[in-house]
C-alpha cells in the first residue's frame, strides 16, 4: 500500500470511530483530489485545485452560483439592488450567520458588514495593516481583474447593509462577486490574530462561514473537514469530508474502484469507457466551460517576435493531440473562449497545421536554424488538460520538425504557479475553467494588461487594441453590443498569437453509486454540501 493510501485509510477509520455521539457511525465522504492546495486563503489564488479545497467547502460569498449553473443566487447577502447609473450596488446581509471556531478562535459575534469591509479592503489597500501576512503572496484574482480600478470604495451603511461604489459601470460585477476571490473572511479573527502577534495564522488556519469546518492538513497527503453544525444554509448530510490528495489519475481510479474514495477528480480519458461500464460507478459528464493552451512569454526571445508565435502555432498538430491526450473527449480550440459561451466568434480562422510554412516563417523572423526554448508543462491533471506531460512530448516532437528544440520543464503545482507569476516561464502550458459564465472572465484575467501584474496572464501579453475592446465591453450594458466587442477581441488575439489554443475538453466526474445527490458544477468545482451517502 502506498503512503497516501495508508494515510487515507487511517483518517477514514479515525473519522468513522469518532462518530457523532449517536448510535450511528459518522458518514465520511472521501474525495480523491488531484493536487495539493497552494494555501488556505482563497484571496491569494486563482486555481480550481485550491478553490475546491478552500473556498468551496469553508467559505461563502455575498452571492454565489447555483450548483450546476452560472445563475447568481443570494448567499451571505439576502438581496441586492443596483442604482440606475450602474455605479452603486447595495447588499442586504443575512442575519444570524455564524463563523467557524478553532483551537485559537471562538467568535463572539455573527457575520456583519465589518467582515465584508475587511475582506475587500485588505485586497484593495496595499497599506492595510493585514495586507501582507504571507511573504510573496499577492491578491492574484483581484489584481488580474483590475478590481482596484473598478471598485472605488466599500461602505458600511449599517451592521447588515454594505454599499459598493464603483468608479465606472461594470457589466459583470454581480457575477464577479460570486467568484472565489470574493470569499468573506472574519474581521474579528484577523483582529485577534494580529493582537496575538500571529497575523499569518488567518491564512494558514481558515475560519469561514461555509458548510465544512477545517480540521487538519497533512501536506500533500490529506485534508480533513467536519460538517459545520451551525451553517446558515443547513448542516451538510455527511459528517466528515476527507480530501485524499492523489496526483496520479490511475491511482485515483484504483481507489475509487476499491471504495477508498467516493468521488474522484479528472479521470484519464483512456479510463472513461471502463468507468461507463462499471456497475458501482456513475459517470457524470458535460461540455466544459474551459480552454487549454500554450502561452508564449512575449517578454522573452524568441517569443517577443509575432512571426515566431504564428510559426509555432502552425507547427502543432492539434488533431493528433486531441486524439492522443483527450481521446476525442473534446474539440480543437481556436479561440480563448469555448463555443458554449456567448460572443464566441466562429468566423475566426485558426492557424493550419503546416510545418513547411512554419519553417518559412521562422526563417523570415530571423531563425533559419531554429532555436532552443523551454516548454513548461502541467504537473497535475486539470479539467482542461488530462495529461500535461503527454501533450508536452507531442508538442516537443512537432516543434523539433521545424527546428525548435524544446526542453521540457515542470514543478510541483504551487511552485509552477508561483514561478509563472514572476515571469520566469518561456512557453508555458496552462488553461482555464470559466468561473462565472461571462466572457470577461476569460479575456481579462488571462489576456488583460492588469493580469500581467497579477500573474494570470502567463503570456505577459498587453495589446492595447485588445485591451480597449475588453475594457469597453465591461461598461457596455447590452449583451449584443458587448458580444460584438468580444468578437473583435478574438480576431486580435488570434492574429497576434500570444497563445496556441489547444482544446476545449469534455468534463467527467466519476462518482460511486452510494453517493446521493451529487451535481456536476458548471465552473468545474466539486461541491459536497448537498450530498449524502447510502448506509451500507
Coordinates of C-alpha atoms in Angstrom, one line a residue:
X1 CA 0.0 0.0 0.0
X2 CA 1.4 3.4 -0.9
X3 CA 1.9 6.1 1.8
X4 CA -1.1 8.3 0.8
X5 CA -3.4 5.3 0.7
X6 CA -2.2 4.3 4.2
X7 CA -2.8 7.9 5.4
X8 CA -6.2 7.9 3.8
X9 CA -7.3 4.6 5.4
X10 CA -6.1 5.9 8.8
X11 CA -8.1 9.1 8.5
X12 CA -11.2 7.3 7.2
X13 CA -11.1 4.9 10.1
X14 CA -10.4 7.6 12.6
X15 CA -13.4 9.6 11.2
X16 CA -15.7 6.6 11.5
X17 CA -14.6 5.8 15.0
X18 CA -15.1 9.5 16.0
X19 CA -18.8 9.2 15.4
X20 CA -21.2 11.9 16.4
X21 CA -22.2 10.5 19.8
X22 CA -25.2 8.8 18.2
X23 CA -25.9 5.1 17.7
X24 CA -24.9 5.5 14.0
X25 CA -21.3 5.7 12.6
X26 CA -20.4 9.1 11.2
X27 CA -20.8 9.5 7.5
X28 CA -17.4 10.2 5.9
X29 CA -17.1 11.1 2.3
X30 CA -13.7 10.7 0.7
X31 CA -12.8 12.8 -2.4
X32 CA -9.7 11.8 -4.3
X33 CA -8.4 15.2 -5.3
X34 CA -5.7 15.8 -8.0
X35 CA -3.3 18.0 -6.1
X36 CA -2.4 20.0 -3.0
X37 CA -3.9 23.5 -2.4
X38 CA -1.4 26.3 -2.8
X39 CA -2.6 27.7 0.5
X40 CA -5.7 28.2 2.6
X41 CA -6.8 31.8 1.8
X42 CA -8.9 31.9 -1.4
X43 CA -8.0 35.6 -1.9
X44 CA -4.4 34.7 -2.9
X45 CA -5.0 32.1 -5.6
X46 CA -6.7 31.5 -9.0
X47 CA -6.7 27.7 -9.4
X48 CA -9.5 25.2 -9.2
X49 CA -7.4 22.8 -7.1
X50 CA -7.1 25.4 -4.4
X51 CA -10.7 26.7 -4.6
X52 CA -12.0 23.1 -4.3
X53 CA -10.1 22.6 -1.1
X54 CA -10.6 26.1 0.4
X55 CA -13.3 28.5 -0.8
X56 CA -15.9 25.8 -1.8
X57 CA -16.1 23.9 1.5
X58 CA -15.1 26.5 4.0
X59 CA -16.2 30.0 2.8
X60 CA -19.1 31.9 1.3
X61 CA -19.5 34.9 -0.9
X62 CA -22.2 37.6 -0.8
X63 CA -23.8 36.0 -3.8
X64 CA -23.0 32.5 -5.2
X65 CA -23.7 30.4 -8.3
X66 CA -26.5 27.9 -8.0
X67 CA -24.7 24.5 -8.2
X68 CA -24.7 23.2 -11.8
X69 CA -25.4 26.6 -13.4
X70 CA -23.9 30.1 -13.6
X71 CA -27.2 31.6 -12.2
X72 CA -26.4 34.1 -9.4
X73 CA -28.3 33.5 -6.2
X74 CA -28.3 35.1 -2.7
X75 CA -25.8 33.8 -0.2
X76 CA -24.3 35.9 2.7
X77 CA -26.4 38.8 1.1
X78 CA -30.1 38.1 1.1
X79 CA -30.7 40.6 -1.6
X80 CA -29.1 43.4 -3.6
X81 CA -30.0 46.4 -5.7
X82 CA -28.2 48.5 -8.3
X83 CA -28.5 52.2 -9.0
X84 CA -29.8 53.2 -12.4
X85 CA -26.4 54.5 -13.4
X86 CA -24.8 51.1 -12.6
X87 CA -22.3 52.8 -10.1
X88 CA -23.7 51.7 -6.8
X89 CA -24.6 48.2 -5.5
X90 CA -26.3 47.8 -2.1
X91 CA -26.3 44.4 -0.4
X92 CA -28.6 43.5 2.5
X93 CA -26.7 41.0 4.6
X94 CA -28.2 37.8 6.0
X95 CA -28.8 37.9 9.8
X96 CA -27.6 35.2 12.2
X97 CA -24.7 33.8 10.1
X98 CA -22.1 32.0 12.3
X99 CA -18.4 31.8 11.7
X100 CA -16.4 28.6 12.4
X101 CA -14.4 28.3 15.6
X102 CA -11.0 26.8 16.1
X103 CA -8.5 26.0 18.8
X104 CA -7.2 29.6 18.6
X105 CA -10.5 31.4 18.0
X106 CA -14.1 31.4 19.3
X107 CA -16.2 34.1 17.5
X108 CA -18.1 36.4 19.9
X109 CA -20.5 37.8 17.2
X110 CA -22.3 36.8 14.0
X111 CA -21.2 37.8 10.5
X112 CA -21.8 41.5 9.7
X113 CA -20.7 44.4 7.5
X114 CA -17.3 44.7 9.2
X115 CA -16.4 41.3 7.7
X116 CA -17.2 42.4 4.2
X117 CA -15.2 45.7 4.6
X118 CA -12.3 43.8 6.0
X119 CA -12.3 41.1 3.2
X120 CA -12.4 43.7 0.4
X121 CA -10.3 46.5 1.9
X122 CA -7.5 44.0 2.7
X123 CA -7.2 43.2 -1.0
X124 CA -7.7 46.8 -2.3
X125 CA -5.4 48.8 0.1
X126 CA -1.7 47.9 0.0
X127 CA -1.3 49.9 3.3
X128 CA -4.0 47.8 5.1
X129 CA -2.4 46.5 8.3
X130 CA -3.2 42.9 7.2
X131 CA -2.5 43.4 3.5
X132 CA 0.7 41.4 3.7
X133 CA 0.8 38.4 6.1
X134 CA 2.4 35.8 3.8
X135 CA 5.7 36.6 2.1
X136 CA 5.4 36.8 -1.7
X137 CA 1.6 36.3 -1.7
X138 CA -0.5 38.6 -4.0
X139 CA -4.2 39.1 -4.4
X140 CA -3.9 37.5 -7.7
X141 CA -7.5 37.4 -8.9
X142 CA -8.3 40.9 -7.5
X143 CA -5.2 42.2 -9.4
X144 CA -5.9 40.2 -12.6
X145 CA -9.4 41.6 -12.8
X146 CA -8.2 45.1 -12.1
X147 CA -10.7 45.5 -9.3
X148 CA -8.8 48.5 -7.9
X149 CA -9.9 50.4 -11.0
X150 CA -13.5 49.1 -10.8
X151 CA -14.4 49.5 -7.1
X152 CA -13.9 53.0 -5.6
X153 CA -14.9 52.1 -2.1
X154 CA -17.0 49.8 0.1
X155 CA -19.2 51.5 2.7
X156 CA -20.9 50.2 5.8
X157 CA -24.4 51.6 5.8
X158 CA -25.4 49.7 8.9
X159 CA -24.3 46.4 10.5
X160 CA -26.3 44.4 8.0
X161 CA -26.0 46.6 4.9
X162 CA -23.0 47.3 2.7
X163 CA -22.6 49.5 -0.4
X164 CA -20.1 49.1 -3.2
X165 CA -19.4 52.3 -5.1
X166 CA -17.8 51.7 -8.5
X167 CA -15.5 54.1 -10.5
X168 CA -17.3 53.1 -13.7
X169 CA -20.2 50.8 -14.7
X170 CA -19.1 47.1 -14.7
X171 CA -21.5 44.8 -16.6
X172 CA -20.2 41.5 -15.0
X173 CA -20.0 43.0 -11.4
X174 CA -22.6 40.8 -9.7
X175 CA -21.2 37.6 -11.4
X176 CA -17.7 38.6 -10.3
X177 CA -18.9 38.9 -6.7
X178 CA -19.9 35.2 -6.8
X179 CA -16.3 34.2 -7.6
X180 CA -13.9 32.5 -5.1
X181 CA -11.7 35.5 -4.6
X182 CA -14.7 37.4 -3.2
X183 CA -15.0 34.9 -0.2
X184 CA -15.7 36.6 3.1
X185 CA -13.2 36.3 6.0
X186 CA -13.7 37.0 9.7
X187 CA -12.6 40.5 10.7
X188 CA -12.8 39.5 14.4
X189 CA -10.5 36.5 13.8
X190 CA -8.0 38.8 11.9
X191 CA -8.0 41.3 14.7
X192 CA -7.4 38.7 17.4
X193 CA -4.5 37.0 15.5
X194 CA -3.0 40.4 14.8
X195 CA -3.2 41.3 18.5
X196 CA -1.6 38.0 19.4
X197 CA 1.3 38.8 17.0
X198 CA 0.4 35.9 14.6
X199 CA -1.5 37.6 11.8
X200 CA -0.3 34.9 9.3
X201 CA -2.4 32.3 11.1
X202 CA -5.6 33.6 9.4
X203 CA -4.2 32.5 6.0
X204 CA -3.0 29.1 7.3
X205 CA -5.9 28.0 9.6
X206 CA -9.0 29.1 7.8
X207 CA -12.1 30.4 9.5
X208 CA -15.1 30.9 7.3
X209 CA -18.9 30.6 7.3
X210 CA -19.0 27.6 4.9
X211 CA -20.7 24.2 5.2
X212 CA -17.5 22.5 6.3
X213 CA -15.0 23.4 9.0
X214 CA -11.2 22.9 8.8
X215 CA -9.8 20.1 11.0
X216 CA -6.3 19.3 9.7
X217 CA -3.9 19.2 6.8
X218 CA -1.1 16.8 6.2
X219 CA 0.9 18.3 3.4
X220 CA 0.5 16.6 0.0
X221 CA -1.5 13.7 1.6
X222 CA -4.8 14.6 3.2
X223 CA -7.1 17.5 4.2
X224 CA -9.8 16.8 6.8
X225 CA -13.0 18.7 7.4
X226 CA -16.1 18.3 9.6
X227 CA -19.7 19.4 8.9
X228 CA -20.4 22.8 10.4
X229 CA -23.5 22.3 12.6
X230 CA -24.5 26.0 12.5
X231 CA -24.2 26.6 8.8
X232 CA -26.7 29.2 7.7
X233 CA -27.7 27.1 4.7
X234 CA -28.3 24.0 6.8
X235 CA -25.9 21.4 8.1
X236 CA -24.4 19.0 5.4
X237 CA -25.8 15.5 5.5
X238 CA -22.3 14.0 5.7
X239 CA -20.4 14.4 9.0
X240 CA -16.8 14.3 7.7
X241 CA -15.2 15.3 4.4
X242 CA -11.7 14.0 3.5
X243 CA -9.6 15.1 0.6
X244 CA -7.2 12.3 -0.3
X245 CA -4.6 14.1 -2.4
X246 CA -3.7 11.6 -5.2
X247 CA -1.8 13.2 -8.1
X248 CA -1.9 10.1 -10.3
X249 CA -5.2 9.6 -12.2
X250 CA -4.7 5.8 -12.4
X251 CA -4.2 5.6 -8.6
X252 CA -7.3 7.8 -8.1
X253 CA -9.3 5.3 -10.2
X254 CA -7.9 2.3 -8.3
X255 CA -9.0 3.9 -5.0
X256 CA -12.5 4.7 -6.5
X257 CA -12.9 1.1 -7.6
X258 CA -11.8 -0.2 -4.2
X259 CA -14.2 2.1 -2.4
X260 CA -11.4 4.0 -0.8
X261 CA -12.8 7.2 -2.2
X262 CA -16.4 8.1 -3.3
X263 CA -15.7 10.7 -5.9
X264 CA -12.5 11.3 -7.9
X265 CA -11.2 14.3 -9.9
X266 CA -10.3 14.3 -13.5
X267 CA -10.1 10.7 -14.9
X268 CA -7.8 9.7 -17.7
X269 CA -9.7 9.7 -21.0
X270 CA -8.5 6.1 -21.5
X271 CA -10.4 5.0 -18.4
X272 CA -13.7 6.7 -19.3
X273 CA -15.1 3.7 -21.2
X274 CA -14.3 1.3 -18.3
X275 CA -16.0 3.7 -15.9
X276 CA -19.1 3.8 -18.0
X277 CA -19.4 0.0 -17.8
X278 CA -18.6 -0.2 -14.0
X279 CA -21.8 -1.1 -12.1
X280 CA -20.5 0.6 -9.0
X281 CA -19.8 4.0 -10.7
X282 CA -22.0 6.8 -12.1
X283 CA -20.1 8.8 -14.7
X284 CA -21.4 12.4 -14.8
X285 CA -20.4 14.4 -17.8
X286 CA -20.8 17.8 -19.6
X287 CA -19.1 20.0 -22.1
X288 CA -16.5 22.0 -20.2
X289 CA -16.6 25.8 -19.9
X290 CA -12.8 25.7 -20.5
X291 CA -9.8 26.1 -22.7
X292 CA -6.4 24.5 -22.6
X293 CA -3.5 26.4 -24.2
X294 CA 0.2 27.0 -24.6
X295 CA 1.1 30.7 -23.6
X296 CA 4.3 32.3 -25.1
X297 CA 6.0 34.6 -22.7
X298 CA 6.2 37.6 -25.1
X299 CA 8.8 39.3 -22.9
X300 CA 11.4 36.6 -23.8
X301 CA 13.1 35.8 -27.0
X302 CA 12.2 34.3 -29.4
X303 CA 8.5 34.7 -28.3
X304 CA 8.8 38.5 -28.5
X305 CA 8.5 38.0 -32.3
X306 CA 4.9 37.6 -33.6
X307 CA 6.1 35.6 -36.6
X308 CA 7.7 33.0 -34.3
X309 CA 4.5 32.7 -32.3
X310 CA 2.5 32.3 -35.5
X311 CA 5.0 29.7 -36.8
X312 CA 4.8 27.6 -33.6
X313 CA 1.0 27.7 -33.9
X314 CA 1.4 26.2 -37.4
X315 CA 3.9 23.6 -36.2
X316 CA 1.5 21.9 -33.7
X317 CA -0.8 19.1 -34.9
X318 CA -3.8 19.8 -32.6
X319 CA -5.9 17.0 -34.1
X320 CA -3.1 14.5 -33.1
X321 CA -3.1 16.0 -29.5
X322 CA -6.9 15.7 -29.3
X323 CA -6.8 12.0 -30.3
X324 CA -3.8 11.0 -28.1
X325 CA -4.3 13.2 -25.0
X326 CA -8.1 13.8 -24.9
X327 CA -9.0 10.6 -26.7
X328 CA -11.7 12.5 -28.6
X329 CA -13.4 13.9 -25.4
X330 CA -13.2 17.5 -26.5
X331 CA -12.7 19.7 -29.5
X332 CA -9.9 21.6 -31.1
X333 CA -9.8 25.2 -29.8
X334 CA -9.3 28.2 -32.0
X335 CA -10.5 31.0 -29.6
X336 CA -9.7 31.8 -26.0
X337 CA -13.3 31.1 -25.0
X338 CA -15.3 27.9 -25.6
X339 CA -18.1 27.7 -28.2
X340 CA -20.7 27.2 -25.4
X341 CA -20.1 30.8 -24.3
X342 CA -22.0 33.8 -25.8
X343 CA -19.9 36.1 -28.0
X344 CA -17.8 33.1 -29.4
X345 CA -16.5 34.2 -32.8
X346 CA -16.9 31.2 -35.2
X347 CA -15.6 33.2 -38.1
X348 CA -12.1 33.3 -36.7
X349 CA -9.7 31.2 -38.9
X350 CA -7.3 29.0 -36.9
X351 CA -3.7 28.5 -38.0
X352 CA -3.5 25.5 -40.2
X353 CA -1.1 22.6 -39.3
X354 CA 1.6 23.4 -41.8
X355 CA 5.2 22.6 -40.8
X356 CA 6.6 23.8 -44.1
X357 CA 5.0 27.2 -43.8
X358 CA 6.1 27.3 -40.1
X359 CA 9.8 26.8 -41.2
X360 CA 9.5 29.6 -43.8
X361 CA 8.1 32.0 -41.1
X362 CA 10.8 31.1 -38.6
X363 CA 13.5 31.9 -41.3
X364 CA 11.7 35.2 -42.1
X365 CA 11.7 36.0 -38.3
X366 CA 15.5 35.6 -38.2
X367 CA 15.6 31.9 -37.0
X368 CA 16.5 29.9 -40.1
X369 CA 18.4 27.4 -37.9
X370 CA 15.6 27.3 -35.3
X371 CA 16.1 28.0 -31.6
X372 CA 16.3 26.4 -28.2
X373 CA 13.4 27.1 -25.8
X374 CA 11.8 25.8 -22.6
X375 CA 8.3 24.3 -22.6
X376 CA 6.8 24.2 -19.2
X377 CA 4.1 21.5 -18.7
X378 CA 1.4 20.9 -16.2
X379 CA 2.4 18.7 -13.2
X380 CA -1.3 17.9 -12.4
X381 CA -4.4 16.8 -14.2
X382 CA -6.7 19.7 -14.9
X383 CA -10.3 19.8 -16.3
X384 CA -8.9 21.4 -19.5
X385 CA -5.9 19.0 -19.8
X386 CA -5.9 15.4 -18.7
X387 CA -2.2 14.8 -19.3
X388 CA 0.2 17.7 -19.5
X389 CA 3.4 15.6 -19.9
X390 CA 2.0 13.6 -22.9
X391 CA 0.8 16.9 -24.5
X392 CA 4.3 18.4 -24.0
X393 CA 6.0 15.4 -25.6
X394 CA 3.8 15.7 -28.7
X395 CA 4.4 19.4 -29.0
X396 CA 8.2 18.9 -28.4
X397 CA 8.2 16.4 -31.3
X398 CA 6.2 18.8 -33.6
X399 CA 8.5 21.7 -32.8
X400 CA 11.6 19.6 -33.4
X401 CA 10.4 19.1 -37.0
X402 CA 10.7 22.8 -37.7
X403 CA 14.0 23.3 -35.9
X404 CA 12.8 24.4 -32.4
X405 CA 14.4 22.3 -29.7
X406 CA 12.2 22.4 -26.6
X407 CA 13.5 21.4 -23.2
X408 CA 10.6 20.1 -21.1
X409 CA 10.3 21.7 -17.6
X410 CA 7.8 21.3 -14.7
X411 CA 7.5 21.9 -11.0
X412 CA 5.1 21.0 -8.2
X413 CA 1.8 22.7 -8.8
X414 CA 2.2 25.5 -6.2
X415 CA 5.7 26.2 -7.4
X416 CA 4.7 26.1 -11.0
X417 CA 2.1 28.9 -10.4
X418 CA 4.4 30.9 -8.1
X419 CA 7.2 31.0 -10.6
X420 CA 4.9 31.8 -13.5
X421 CA 3.6 34.9 -11.7
X422 CA 7.1 36.5 -11.8
X423 CA 7.5 35.7 -15.5
X424 CA 10.2 33.1 -15.2
X425 CA 8.5 30.8 -17.8
X426 CA 9.3 30.6 -21.5
X427 CA 6.4 28.8 -23.3
X428 CA 4.0 27.5 -20.7
X429 CA 1.1 25.1 -20.6
X430 CA -1.9 26.5 -18.9
X431 CA -5.7 26.6 -19.1
X432 CA -8.9 27.9 -17.6
X433 CA -12.3 26.8 -16.4
X434 CA -14.8 29.7 -16.5
X435 CA -15.8 31.0 -13.1
X436 CA -18.9 32.9 -13.9
X437 CA -20.4 32.3 -17.4
X438 CA -19.3 35.7 -18.6
X439 CA -16.7 36.1 -21.5
X440 CA -15.0 38.8 -19.4
X441 CA -13.8 36.1 -17.0
X442 CA -11.6 34.6 -19.8
X443 CA -10.4 37.8 -21.6
X444 CA -9.5 40.0 -18.6
X445 CA -7.8 37.5 -16.1
X446 CA -5.9 35.7 -18.9
X447 CA -5.1 38.2 -21.6
X448 CA -5.7 41.6 -20.0
X449 CA -2.9 44.1 -19.2
X450 CA -3.6 44.2 -15.5
X451 CA -3.4 40.4 -15.3
X452 CA 0.3 40.6 -16.2
X453 CA 0.9 42.1 -12.8
X454 CA -1.5 39.7 -11.1
X455 CA 0.1 36.7 -12.8
X456 CA -2.9 35.2 -14.5
X457 CA -1.7 36.5 -17.9
X458 CA 1.1 34.0 -18.2
X459 CA 1.9 35.2 -21.8
X460 CA 2.6 38.6 -20.2
X461 CA 0.9 40.0 -23.4
X462 CA -0.5 43.5 -23.3
X463 CA -2.1 44.5 -26.6
X464 CA -3.7 48.0 -26.4
X465 CA -6.3 47.3 -29.2
X466 CA -7.4 44.1 -27.4
X467 CA -7.4 45.9 -24.0
X468 CA -9.6 48.8 -25.3
X469 CA -12.2 46.4 -26.6
X470 CA -12.5 44.2 -23.5
X471 CA -12.5 47.3 -21.2
X472 CA -15.2 48.9 -23.3
X473 CA -17.2 45.7 -23.1
X474 CA -17.2 45.9 -19.3
X475 CA -19.0 49.3 -19.3
X476 CA -21.5 48.4 -22.1
X477 CA -24.9 47.4 -20.7
X478 CA -26.4 45.5 -23.7
X479 CA -25.2 41.9 -24.2
X480 CA -25.4 42.1 -28.0
X481 CA -23.1 45.2 -28.0
X482 CA -20.7 43.5 -25.6
X483 CA -20.6 40.4 -27.8
X484 CA -19.6 42.5 -30.9
X485 CA -16.7 43.9 -29.0
X486 CA -15.6 40.5 -27.7
X487 CA -15.8 39.1 -31.3
X488 CA -13.3 41.7 -32.5
X489 CA -11.0 41.0 -29.5
X490 CA -10.9 37.3 -30.5
X491 CA -9.7 38.3 -34.0
X492 CA -6.8 40.3 -32.5
X493 CA -5.8 37.5 -30.1
X494 CA -5.7 35.0 -32.9
X495 CA -3.6 37.3 -35.2
X496 CA -1.1 38.4 -32.6
X497 CA -0.9 34.8 -31.3
X498 CA 0.2 35.1 -27.6
X499 CA -1.2 31.5 -27.2
X500 CA -1.6 28.2 -29.1
X501 CA -5.2 27.4 -28.3
X502 CA -5.3 23.6 -27.9
X503 CA -8.6 22.2 -26.8
X504 CA -11.9 22.6 -25.0
X505 CA -12.5 19.4 -23.1
X506 CA -15.5 17.4 -22.0
X507 CA -15.5 17.0 -18.2
X508 CA -16.2 13.8 -16.4
X509 CA -16.9 13.3 -12.7
X510 CA -16.8 9.6 -11.6
X511 CA -19.0 9.0 -8.5
X512 CA -19.6 5.8 -6.6
X513 CA -23.2 4.6 -6.6
X514 CA -23.6 5.0 -2.8
X515 CA -23.2 8.8 -3.2
X516 CA -26.7 10.5 -3.3
X517 CA -27.4 14.0 -4.8
X518 CA -24.0 14.8 -6.4
X519 CA -24.3 17.5 -9.0
X520 CA -21.6 18.5 -11.5
X521 CA -20.8 22.1 -11.3
X522 CA -20.7 24.5 -14.3
X523 CA -17.5 26.1 -13.1
X524 CA -15.6 22.8 -12.5
X525 CA -15.7 23.0 -8.7
X526 CA -16.6 20.0 -6.6
X527 CA -19.4 20.6 -4.1
X528 CA -20.2 18.2 -1.3
X529 CA -22.5 20.2 1.0
X530 CA -25.7 18.8 -0.6
X531 CA -24.6 15.1 -1.0
X532 CA -25.4 12.2 1.2
X533 CA -24.1 8.6 1.5
X534 CA -26.3 5.5 1.5
X535 CA -25.6 3.5 4.6
X536 CA -24.3 0.0 3.7

